[in-house]
Coordinates of C-alpha atoms and ligand atoms in Angstrom, one line a residue:
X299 CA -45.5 -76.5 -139.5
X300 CA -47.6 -78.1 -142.2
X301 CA -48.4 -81.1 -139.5
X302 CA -52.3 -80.8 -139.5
X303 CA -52.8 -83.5 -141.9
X304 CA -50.7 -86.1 -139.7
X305 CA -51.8 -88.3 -137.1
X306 CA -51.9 -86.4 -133.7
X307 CA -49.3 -86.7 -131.0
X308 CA -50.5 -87.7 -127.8
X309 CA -48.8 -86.2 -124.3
X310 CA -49.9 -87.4 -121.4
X311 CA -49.0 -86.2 -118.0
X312 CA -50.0 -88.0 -115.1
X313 CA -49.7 -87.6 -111.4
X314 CA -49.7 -89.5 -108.3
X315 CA -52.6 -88.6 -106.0
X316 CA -53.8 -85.2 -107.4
X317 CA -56.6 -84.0 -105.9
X318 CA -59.4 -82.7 -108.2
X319 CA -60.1 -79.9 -105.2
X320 CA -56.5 -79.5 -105.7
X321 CA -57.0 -78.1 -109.1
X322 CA -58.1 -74.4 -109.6
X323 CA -59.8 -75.4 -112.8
X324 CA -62.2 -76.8 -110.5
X325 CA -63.1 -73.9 -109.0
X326 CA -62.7 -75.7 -105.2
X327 CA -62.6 -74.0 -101.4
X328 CA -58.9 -74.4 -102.4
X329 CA -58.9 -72.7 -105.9
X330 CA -58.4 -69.2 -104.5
X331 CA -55.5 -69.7 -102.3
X332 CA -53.3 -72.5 -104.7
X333 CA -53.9 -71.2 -107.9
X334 CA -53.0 -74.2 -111.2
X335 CA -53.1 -71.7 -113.7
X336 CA -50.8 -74.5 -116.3
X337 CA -53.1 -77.1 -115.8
X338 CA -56.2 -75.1 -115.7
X339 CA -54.4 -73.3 -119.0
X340 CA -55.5 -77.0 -120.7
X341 CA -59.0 -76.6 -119.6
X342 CA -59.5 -72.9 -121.1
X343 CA -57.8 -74.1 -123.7
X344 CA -59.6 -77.3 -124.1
X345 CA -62.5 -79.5 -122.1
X346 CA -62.4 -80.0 -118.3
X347 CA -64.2 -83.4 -117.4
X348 CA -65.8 -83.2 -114.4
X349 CA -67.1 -87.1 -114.1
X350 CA -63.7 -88.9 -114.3
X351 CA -63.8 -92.0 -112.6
X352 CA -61.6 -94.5 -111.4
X353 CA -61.8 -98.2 -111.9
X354 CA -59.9 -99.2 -108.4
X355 CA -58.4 -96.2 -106.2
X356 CA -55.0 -97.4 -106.0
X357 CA -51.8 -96.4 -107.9
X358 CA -50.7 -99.4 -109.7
X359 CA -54.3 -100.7 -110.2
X360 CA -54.8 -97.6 -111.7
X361 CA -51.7 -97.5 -114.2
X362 CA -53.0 -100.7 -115.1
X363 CA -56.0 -100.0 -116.1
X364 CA -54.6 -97.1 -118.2
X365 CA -52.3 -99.1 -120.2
X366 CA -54.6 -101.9 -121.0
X367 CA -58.0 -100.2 -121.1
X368 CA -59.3 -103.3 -118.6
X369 CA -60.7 -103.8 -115.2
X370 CA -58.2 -105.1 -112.1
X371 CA -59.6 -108.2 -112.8
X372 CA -58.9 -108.5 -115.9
X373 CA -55.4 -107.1 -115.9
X374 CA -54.5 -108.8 -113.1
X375 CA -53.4 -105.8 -111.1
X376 CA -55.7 -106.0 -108.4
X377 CA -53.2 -104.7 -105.5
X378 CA -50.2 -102.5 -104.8
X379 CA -48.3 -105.0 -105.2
X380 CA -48.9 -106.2 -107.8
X381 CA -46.4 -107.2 -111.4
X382 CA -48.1 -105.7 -114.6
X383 CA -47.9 -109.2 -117.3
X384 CA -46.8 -106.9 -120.0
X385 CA -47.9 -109.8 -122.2
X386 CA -50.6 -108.7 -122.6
X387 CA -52.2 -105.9 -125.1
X388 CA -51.5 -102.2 -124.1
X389 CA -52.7 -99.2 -125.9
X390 CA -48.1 -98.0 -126.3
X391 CA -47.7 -101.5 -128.4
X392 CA -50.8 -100.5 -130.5
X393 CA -49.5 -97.4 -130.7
X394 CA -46.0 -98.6 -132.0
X395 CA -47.5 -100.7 -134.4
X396 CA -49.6 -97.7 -136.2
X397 CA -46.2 -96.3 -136.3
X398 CA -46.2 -94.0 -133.3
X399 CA -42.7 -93.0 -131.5
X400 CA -43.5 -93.7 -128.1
X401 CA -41.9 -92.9 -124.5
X402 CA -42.8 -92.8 -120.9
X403 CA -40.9 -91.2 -118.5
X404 CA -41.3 -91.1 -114.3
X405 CA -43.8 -93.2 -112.4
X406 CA -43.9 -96.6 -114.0
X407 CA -44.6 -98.2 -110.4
X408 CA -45.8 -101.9 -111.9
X409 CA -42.8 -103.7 -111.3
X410 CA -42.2 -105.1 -114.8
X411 CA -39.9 -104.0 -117.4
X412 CA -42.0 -101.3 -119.6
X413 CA -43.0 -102.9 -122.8
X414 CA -44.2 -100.6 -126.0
X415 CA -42.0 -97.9 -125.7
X416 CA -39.6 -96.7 -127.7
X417 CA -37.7 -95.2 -124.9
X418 CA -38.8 -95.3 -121.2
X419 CA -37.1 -94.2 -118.1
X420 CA -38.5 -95.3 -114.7
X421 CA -38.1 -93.9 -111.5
X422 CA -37.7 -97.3 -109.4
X423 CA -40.6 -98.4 -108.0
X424 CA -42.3 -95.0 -105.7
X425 CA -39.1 -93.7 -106.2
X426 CA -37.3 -90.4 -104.4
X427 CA -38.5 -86.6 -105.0
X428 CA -34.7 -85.4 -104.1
X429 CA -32.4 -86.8 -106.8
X430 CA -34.0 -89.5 -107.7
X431 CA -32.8 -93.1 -108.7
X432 CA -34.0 -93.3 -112.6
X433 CA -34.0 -97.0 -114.7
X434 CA -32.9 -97.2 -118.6
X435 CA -32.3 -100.2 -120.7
X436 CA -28.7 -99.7 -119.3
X437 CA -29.6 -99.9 -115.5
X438 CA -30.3 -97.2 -112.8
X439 CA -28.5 -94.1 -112.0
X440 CA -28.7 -91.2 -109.5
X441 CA -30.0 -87.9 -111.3
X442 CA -29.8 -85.1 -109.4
X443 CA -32.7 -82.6 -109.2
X444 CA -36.0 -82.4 -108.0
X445 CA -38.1 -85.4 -109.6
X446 CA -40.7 -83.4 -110.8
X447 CA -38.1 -81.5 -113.1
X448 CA -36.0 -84.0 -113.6
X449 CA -38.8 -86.2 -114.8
X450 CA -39.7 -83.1 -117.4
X451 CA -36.3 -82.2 -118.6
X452 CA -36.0 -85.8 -119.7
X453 CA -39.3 -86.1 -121.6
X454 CA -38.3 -82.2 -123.1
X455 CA -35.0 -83.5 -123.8
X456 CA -36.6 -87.1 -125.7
X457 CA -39.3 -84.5 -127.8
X458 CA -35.9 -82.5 -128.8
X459 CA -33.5 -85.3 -129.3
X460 CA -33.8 -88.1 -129.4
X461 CA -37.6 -89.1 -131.2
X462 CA -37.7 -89.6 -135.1
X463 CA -39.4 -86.3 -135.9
X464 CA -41.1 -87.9 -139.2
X465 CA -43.2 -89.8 -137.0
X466 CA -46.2 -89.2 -134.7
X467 CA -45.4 -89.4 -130.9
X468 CA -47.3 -90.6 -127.6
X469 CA -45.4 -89.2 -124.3
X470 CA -46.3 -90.7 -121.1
X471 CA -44.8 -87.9 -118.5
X472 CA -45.7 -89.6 -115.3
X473 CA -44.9 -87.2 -112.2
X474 CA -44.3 -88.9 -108.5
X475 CA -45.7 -85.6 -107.2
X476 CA -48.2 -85.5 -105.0
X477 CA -47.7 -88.9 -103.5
X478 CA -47.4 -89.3 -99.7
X479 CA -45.0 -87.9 -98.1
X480 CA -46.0 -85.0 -100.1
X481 CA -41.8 -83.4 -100.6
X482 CA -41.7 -79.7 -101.8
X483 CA -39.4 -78.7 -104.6
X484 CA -36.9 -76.4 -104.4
X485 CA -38.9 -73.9 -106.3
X486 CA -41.8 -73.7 -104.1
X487 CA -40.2 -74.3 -99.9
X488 CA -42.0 -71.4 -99.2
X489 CA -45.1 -71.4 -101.2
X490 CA -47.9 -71.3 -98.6
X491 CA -46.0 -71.0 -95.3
X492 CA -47.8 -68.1 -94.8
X493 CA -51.2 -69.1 -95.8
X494 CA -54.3 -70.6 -93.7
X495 CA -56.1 -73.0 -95.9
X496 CA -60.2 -73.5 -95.7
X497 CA -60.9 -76.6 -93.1
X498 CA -63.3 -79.2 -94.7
X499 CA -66.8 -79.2 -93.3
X500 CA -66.3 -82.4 -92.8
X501 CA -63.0 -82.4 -91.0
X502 CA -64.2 -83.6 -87.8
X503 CA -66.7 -86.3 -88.8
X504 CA -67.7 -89.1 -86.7
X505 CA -68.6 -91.4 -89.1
X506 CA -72.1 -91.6 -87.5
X507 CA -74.8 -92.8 -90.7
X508 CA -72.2 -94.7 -92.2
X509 CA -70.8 -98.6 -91.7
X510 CA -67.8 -99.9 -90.4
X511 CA -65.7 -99.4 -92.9
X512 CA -65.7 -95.6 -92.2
X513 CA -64.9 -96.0 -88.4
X514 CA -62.1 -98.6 -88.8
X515 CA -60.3 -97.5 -91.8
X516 CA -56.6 -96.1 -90.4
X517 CA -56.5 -92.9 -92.8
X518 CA -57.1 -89.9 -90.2
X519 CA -55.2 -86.8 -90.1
X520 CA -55.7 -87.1 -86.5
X521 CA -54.3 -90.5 -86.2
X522 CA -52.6 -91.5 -88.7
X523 CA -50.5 -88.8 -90.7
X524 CA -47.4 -88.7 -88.7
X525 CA -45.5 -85.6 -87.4
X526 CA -42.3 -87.3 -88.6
X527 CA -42.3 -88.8 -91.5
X528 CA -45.5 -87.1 -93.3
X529 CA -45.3 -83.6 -91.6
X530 CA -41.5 -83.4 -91.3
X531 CA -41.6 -82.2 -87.8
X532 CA -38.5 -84.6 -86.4
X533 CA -38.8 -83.8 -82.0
X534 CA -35.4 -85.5 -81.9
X535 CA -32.6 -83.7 -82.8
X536 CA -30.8 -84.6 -86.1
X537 CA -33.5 -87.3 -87.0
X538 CA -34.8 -86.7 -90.7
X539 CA -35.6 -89.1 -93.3
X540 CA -36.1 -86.3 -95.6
X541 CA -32.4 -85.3 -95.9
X542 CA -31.0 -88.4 -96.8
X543 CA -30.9 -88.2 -100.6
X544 CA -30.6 -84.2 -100.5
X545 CA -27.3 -82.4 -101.1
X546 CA -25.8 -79.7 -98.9
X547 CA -27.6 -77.1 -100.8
X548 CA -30.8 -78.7 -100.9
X549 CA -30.5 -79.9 -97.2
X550 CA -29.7 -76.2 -95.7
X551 CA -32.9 -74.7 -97.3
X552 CA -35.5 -77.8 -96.5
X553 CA -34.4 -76.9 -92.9
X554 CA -34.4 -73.6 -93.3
X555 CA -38.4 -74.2 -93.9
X556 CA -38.5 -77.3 -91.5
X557 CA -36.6 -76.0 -88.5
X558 CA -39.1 -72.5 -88.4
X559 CA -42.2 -75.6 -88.4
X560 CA -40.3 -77.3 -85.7
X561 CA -40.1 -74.5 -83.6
X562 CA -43.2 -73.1 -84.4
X563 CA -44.9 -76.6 -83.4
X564 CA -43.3 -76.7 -80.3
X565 CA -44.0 -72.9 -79.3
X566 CA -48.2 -74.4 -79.3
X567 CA -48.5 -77.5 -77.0
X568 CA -51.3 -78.7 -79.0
X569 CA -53.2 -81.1 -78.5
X570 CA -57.1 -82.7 -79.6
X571 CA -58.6 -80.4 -82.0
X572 CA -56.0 -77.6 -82.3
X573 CA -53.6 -80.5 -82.9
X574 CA -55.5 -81.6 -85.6
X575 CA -56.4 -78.3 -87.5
X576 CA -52.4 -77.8 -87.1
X577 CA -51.6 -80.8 -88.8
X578 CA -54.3 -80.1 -91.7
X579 CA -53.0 -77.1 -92.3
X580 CA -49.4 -78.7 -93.2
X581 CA -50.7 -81.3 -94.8
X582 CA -52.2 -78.4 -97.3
X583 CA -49.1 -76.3 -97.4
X584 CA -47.0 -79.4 -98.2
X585 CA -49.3 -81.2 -100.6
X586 CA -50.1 -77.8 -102.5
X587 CA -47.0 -76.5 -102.6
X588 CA -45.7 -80.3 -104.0
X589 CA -49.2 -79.7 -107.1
X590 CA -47.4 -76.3 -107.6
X591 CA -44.2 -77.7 -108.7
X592 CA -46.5 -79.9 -111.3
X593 CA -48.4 -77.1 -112.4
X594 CA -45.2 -75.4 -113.2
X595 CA -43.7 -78.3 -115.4
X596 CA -46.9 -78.5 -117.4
X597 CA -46.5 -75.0 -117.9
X598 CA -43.5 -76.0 -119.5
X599 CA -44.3 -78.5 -121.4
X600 CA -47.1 -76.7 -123.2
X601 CA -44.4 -73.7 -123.8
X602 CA -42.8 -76.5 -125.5
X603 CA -45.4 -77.5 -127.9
X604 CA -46.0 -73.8 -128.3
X605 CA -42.3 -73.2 -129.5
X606 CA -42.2 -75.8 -131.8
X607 CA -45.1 -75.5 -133.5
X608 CA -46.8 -79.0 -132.1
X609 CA -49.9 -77.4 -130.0
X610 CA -52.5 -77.6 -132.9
X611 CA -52.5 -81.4 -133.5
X612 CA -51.2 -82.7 -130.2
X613 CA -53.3 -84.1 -127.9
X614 CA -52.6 -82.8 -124.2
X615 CA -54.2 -84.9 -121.2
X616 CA -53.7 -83.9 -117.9
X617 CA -55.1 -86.8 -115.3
X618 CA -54.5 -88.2 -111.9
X619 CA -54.1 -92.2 -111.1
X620 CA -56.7 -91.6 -108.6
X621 CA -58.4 -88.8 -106.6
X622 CA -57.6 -88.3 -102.7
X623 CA -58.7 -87.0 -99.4
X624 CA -57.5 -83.3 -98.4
X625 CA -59.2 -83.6 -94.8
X626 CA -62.5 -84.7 -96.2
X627 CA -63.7 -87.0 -93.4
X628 CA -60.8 -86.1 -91.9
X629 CA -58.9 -88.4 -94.3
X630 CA -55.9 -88.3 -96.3
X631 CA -55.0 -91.0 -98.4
X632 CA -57.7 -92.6 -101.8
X633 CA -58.8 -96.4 -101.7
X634 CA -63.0 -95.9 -101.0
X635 CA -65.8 -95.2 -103.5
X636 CA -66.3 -92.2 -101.7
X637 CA -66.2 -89.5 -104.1
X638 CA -62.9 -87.6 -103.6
X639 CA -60.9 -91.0 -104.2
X640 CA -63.5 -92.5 -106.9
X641 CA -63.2 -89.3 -108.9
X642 CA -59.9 -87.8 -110.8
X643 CA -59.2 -84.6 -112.4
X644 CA -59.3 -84.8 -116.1
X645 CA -58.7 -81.9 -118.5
X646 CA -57.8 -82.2 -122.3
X647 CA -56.6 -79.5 -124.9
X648 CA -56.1 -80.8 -128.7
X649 CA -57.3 -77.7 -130.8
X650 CA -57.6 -79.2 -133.8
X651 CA -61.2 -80.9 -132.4
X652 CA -61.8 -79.7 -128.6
X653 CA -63.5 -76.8 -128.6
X654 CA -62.1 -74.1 -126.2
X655 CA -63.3 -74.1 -122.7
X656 CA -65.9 -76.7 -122.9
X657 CA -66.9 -78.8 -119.9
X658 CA -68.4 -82.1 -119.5
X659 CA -70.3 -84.7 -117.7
X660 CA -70.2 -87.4 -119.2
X661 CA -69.3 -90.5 -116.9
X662 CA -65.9 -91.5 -118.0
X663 CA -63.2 -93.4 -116.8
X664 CA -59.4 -94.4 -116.5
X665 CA -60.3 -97.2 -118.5
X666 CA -61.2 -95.3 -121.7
X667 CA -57.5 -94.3 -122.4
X668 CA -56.6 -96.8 -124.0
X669 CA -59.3 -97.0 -126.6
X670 CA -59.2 -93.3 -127.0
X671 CA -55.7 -93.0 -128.3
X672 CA -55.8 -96.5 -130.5
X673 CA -58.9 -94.7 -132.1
X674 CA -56.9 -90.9 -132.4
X675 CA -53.9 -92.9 -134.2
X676 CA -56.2 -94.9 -137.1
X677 CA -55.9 -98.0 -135.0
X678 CA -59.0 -100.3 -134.1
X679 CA -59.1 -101.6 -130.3
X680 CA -58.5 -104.9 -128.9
X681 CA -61.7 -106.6 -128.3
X682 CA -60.8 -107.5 -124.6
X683 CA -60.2 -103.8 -123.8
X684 CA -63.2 -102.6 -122.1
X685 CA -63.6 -99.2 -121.5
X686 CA -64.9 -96.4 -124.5
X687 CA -63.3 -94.1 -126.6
X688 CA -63.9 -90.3 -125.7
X689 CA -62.9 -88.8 -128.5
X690 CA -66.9 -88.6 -129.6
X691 CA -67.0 -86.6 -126.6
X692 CA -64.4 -84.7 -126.9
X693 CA -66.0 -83.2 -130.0
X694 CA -69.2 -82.3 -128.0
X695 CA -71.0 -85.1 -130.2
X696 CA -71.7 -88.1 -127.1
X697 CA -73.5 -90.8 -128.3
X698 CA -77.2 -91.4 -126.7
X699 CA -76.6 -94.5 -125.3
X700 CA -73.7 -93.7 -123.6
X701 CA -72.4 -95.1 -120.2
X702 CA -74.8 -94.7 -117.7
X703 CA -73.0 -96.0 -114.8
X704 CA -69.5 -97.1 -113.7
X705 CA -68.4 -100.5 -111.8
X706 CA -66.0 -100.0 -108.9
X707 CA -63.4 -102.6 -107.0
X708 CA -61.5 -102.4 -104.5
X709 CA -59.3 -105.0 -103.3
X710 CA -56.0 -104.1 -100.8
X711 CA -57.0 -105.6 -97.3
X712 CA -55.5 -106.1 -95.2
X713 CA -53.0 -103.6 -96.2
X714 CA -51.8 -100.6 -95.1
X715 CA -54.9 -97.7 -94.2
X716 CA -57.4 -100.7 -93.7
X717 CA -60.3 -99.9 -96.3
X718 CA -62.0 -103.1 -96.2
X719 CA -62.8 -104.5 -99.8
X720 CA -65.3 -103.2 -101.3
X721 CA -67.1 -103.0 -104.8
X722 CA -70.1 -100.6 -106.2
X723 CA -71.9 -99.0 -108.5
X724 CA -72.4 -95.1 -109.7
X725 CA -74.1 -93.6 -112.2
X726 CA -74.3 -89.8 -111.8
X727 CA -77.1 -89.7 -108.6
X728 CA -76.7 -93.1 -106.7
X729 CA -73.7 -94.8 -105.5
X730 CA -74.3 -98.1 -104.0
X731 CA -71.2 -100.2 -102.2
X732 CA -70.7 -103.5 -101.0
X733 CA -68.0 -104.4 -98.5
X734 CA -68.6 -107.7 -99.4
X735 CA -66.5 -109.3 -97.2
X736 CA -68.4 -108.5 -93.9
X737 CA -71.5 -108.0 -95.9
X738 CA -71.9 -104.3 -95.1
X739 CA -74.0 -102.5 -98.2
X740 CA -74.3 -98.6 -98.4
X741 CA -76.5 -96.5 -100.5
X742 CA -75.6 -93.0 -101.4
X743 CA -78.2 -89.9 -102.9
X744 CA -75.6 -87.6 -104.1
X745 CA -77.9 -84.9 -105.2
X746 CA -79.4 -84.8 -101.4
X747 CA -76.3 -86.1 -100.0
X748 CA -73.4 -84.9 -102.0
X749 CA -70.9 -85.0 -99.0
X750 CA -71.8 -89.0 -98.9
X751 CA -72.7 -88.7 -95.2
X752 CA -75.7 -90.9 -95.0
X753 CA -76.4 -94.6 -96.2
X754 CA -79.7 -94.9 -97.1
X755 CA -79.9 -98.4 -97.7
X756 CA -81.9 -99.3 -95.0
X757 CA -84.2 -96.1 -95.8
X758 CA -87.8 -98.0 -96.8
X759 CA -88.5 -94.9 -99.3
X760 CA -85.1 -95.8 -101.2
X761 CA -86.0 -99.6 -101.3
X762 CA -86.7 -99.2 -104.9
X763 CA -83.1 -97.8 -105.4
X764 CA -81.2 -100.4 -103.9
X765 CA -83.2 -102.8 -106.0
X766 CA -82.3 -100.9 -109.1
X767 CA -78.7 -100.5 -108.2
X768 CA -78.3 -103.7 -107.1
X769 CA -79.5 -104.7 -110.3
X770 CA -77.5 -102.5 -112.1
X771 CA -73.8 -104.0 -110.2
X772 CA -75.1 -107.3 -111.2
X773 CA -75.6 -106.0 -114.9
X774 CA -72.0 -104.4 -115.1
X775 CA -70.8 -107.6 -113.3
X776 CA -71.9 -109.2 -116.4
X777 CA -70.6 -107.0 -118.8
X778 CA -67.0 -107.1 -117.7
X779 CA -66.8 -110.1 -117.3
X780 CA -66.5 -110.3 -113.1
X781 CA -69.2 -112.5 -112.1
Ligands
CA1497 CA1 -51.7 -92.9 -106.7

């Protein structure tokens, strides 16, 4: 449609807590059994980053991070809780200014008004998966759906309707889905019931070779993911929070699904270990079958670019806010360095300048958004924003001196899960972490140790390491301006 010479469009769908094992593109224990053949479509079609990281495994801190290509220090978004200052620069008012239509649509989760968009509409706050409360300019309103469709129909609708069509656009698409407590669409109730999912190796861990941190977070499948309100298995009768905001409809087929669990979970008098292989098996079935209902809507919004002629010079990324535990440790939940939270699926099709099915790793990092997509529409970066921009790498042309590590923070304690604060280090062998507040350090060798299951810092033979690292943090400390 005559648009290569034009500035590329920019779509950018993000979930809540998506797994990268969660992603078949990643070839995972999972991959197999919960196929993503949408997302992974981006991949073939495009580059699949395998060293994503994140700058502080937390939703909002995340989003933040995103929007204004800075640390949580920085930003100011350092917690859940958290209010975004929209005063400052984000990459959607650059965007605006070089002319861009933009939207964003879904998750906004940082409690201030969104600023930079030409048209936004906000699920409020973690908002619902079953007709969902959405926030315009005019106020909020009750849509009824499934919030992973609803949230695509209105960014398909915005593309169709409602965008001036002379000009370039950047969609935010910003799914709720996977987020705690993991609610299945109406498209995918049975998806899985009849599946048994890989167990972690790691399942069961005690925690022995690690710190405190490990033993007294409160993230355990064992513990801490409830029967009730996580697992939807409700012993009293006619107590569900899930059916609240559901219609009739809705309601007789979620306990259609629910009531066969219910039964089934009672039939077993589990307890200890069975228990727990029981409830990580839900926990898979309900969280997988929730990405499934993702995968699905990214299928159609790429049909959509397809149809109308807007693959070739739009930019598709498909990322995560952060990574999270499926049973790893025996966790759910994000919020440590460890690998599965520090890390978050990435994959990027724009055909115009990714070559097809390429893979890379590179370290990069939630905070090179920003600077990536001023860069792809003309515009020149705020001097405060502190990440990179990828787009060198995603034309297989990374500079030499590229990133060599990645600085890490953690801050939410005590909060909910109790992950004691923490801040670290990576590059793409070492890991070193400091819970600073009860002065605990930890030292990983991911290439001898790539399930992260013993600190080596008070190994003599990695003395050296530490020193380096440590040196390194204090570098990066510098460089962002932490210290
Ligand atoms: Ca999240």
């Amino acid at each position: 449609m005559g648009q290569t010479n034009k500035k590329p469009n920019i779509v950018f769908i993000f979930s809540d807590d998506h797994a990268f094992q969660a992603i078949s593109a990643y070839k995972g224990p999972l991959a197999q059994l919960a196929p993503t053949p949408n997302i992974d479509r981006i991949g073939k079609e495009g580059m699949r980053f395998d060293k994503c990281y994140v700058t502080n495994s937390l939703c909002t801190p995340s989003r933040a991070s995103v929007l204004t290509g800075t640390h949580s220090h920085i930003n100011g978004v350092k917690i859940l809780s958290d209010k975004l200052d929209t005063n400052q620069v984000t990459f959607p008012t650059v965007l605006q200014s070089l002319g861009y239509q933009t939207a964003v649509v879904g998750k906004w989760h940082l409690k201030s008004t969104p600023k930079g968009f030409n048209y936004w509409e906000i699920l409020n706050d973690q908002g619902q998966y079953y007709n969902p409360d959405l926030i315009t300019r005019e106020g909020q309103k009750q849509v009824e759906g499934y919030a992973t469709d609803v949230i695509t129909d209105k960014a398909l609708n915005w593309l169709q309707n409602d965008r001036d069509q002379t000009a370039p656009f950047m969609l935010m698409i910003h799914h709720k889905a996977p987020h705690r407590s993991f609610e299945k669409g109406p498209d995918h109730l049975h998806t899985y019931e009849d599946v048994t999912f890989p167990e972690p190796s790691t399942l069961f861990d005690d925690y022995s070779g690690r710190g405190t941190p490990a033993k007294t977070q409160e993230m355990t499948i064992a513990e801490h993911l409830k029967l009730d309100s996580d697992l939807k298995v409700y012993l009293e009768q006619n107590v569900s929070g899930f059916n609240k905001r559901m219609n009739e409809q809705q309601r007789k087929a979620w306990n259609k699904v629910y009531d066969s669990v219910k039964t089934d979970f009672l039939s077993r008098n589990l307890t200890g270990k069975e228990l727990i292989k029981w409830k990580y098996q839900r926990y898979m079935k309900d969280y997988l079958a929730t990405v499934r209902s993702v995968d699905d809507n990214v299928g159609r919004v790429l049909d959509y670019l397809d149809k109308n002629g807007l693959t070739e010079n739009t930019l598709v990324v498909y990322c995560s806010d952060q990574g999270f535990y499926l049973g790893e440790h025996g966790w759910y939940d994000k919020r440590f360095m460890y690998e599965e939270s520090f890390r978050t699926p990435l994959l990027m099709r724009w055909p115009k300048e990714i070559k097809k099915a390429s893979v890379n790793a590179d370290l990069v990092s939630n905070l090179d958004f920003a600077q990536t997509f001023i860069q792809l529409a003309g515009g020149v970066s705020p001097e405060t924003m502190q990440g990179l921009s990828l787009l060198p790498v995603m034309k297989n042309q990374t500079p030499k001196n590229w990133r060599s590590s990645l600085y890490y923070h953690y801050y939410d304690y005590p909060a909910v899960h109790s992950v004691r604060k923490h801040e670290g280090v990576a590059n793409k062998r070492y890991k070193l972490i400091h819970f600073y507040e009860i002065d605990e350090w930890e030292l990983y060798d991911l290439s001898k140790d790539p399930k992260e299951l013993k600190n080596q810092y008070n190994n003599p033979s990695y003395l050296n390491k530490v020193n380096e690292m440590k040196a390194e943090l204090k570098r990066l400390k510098q460089q962002y301006k932490a210290s």
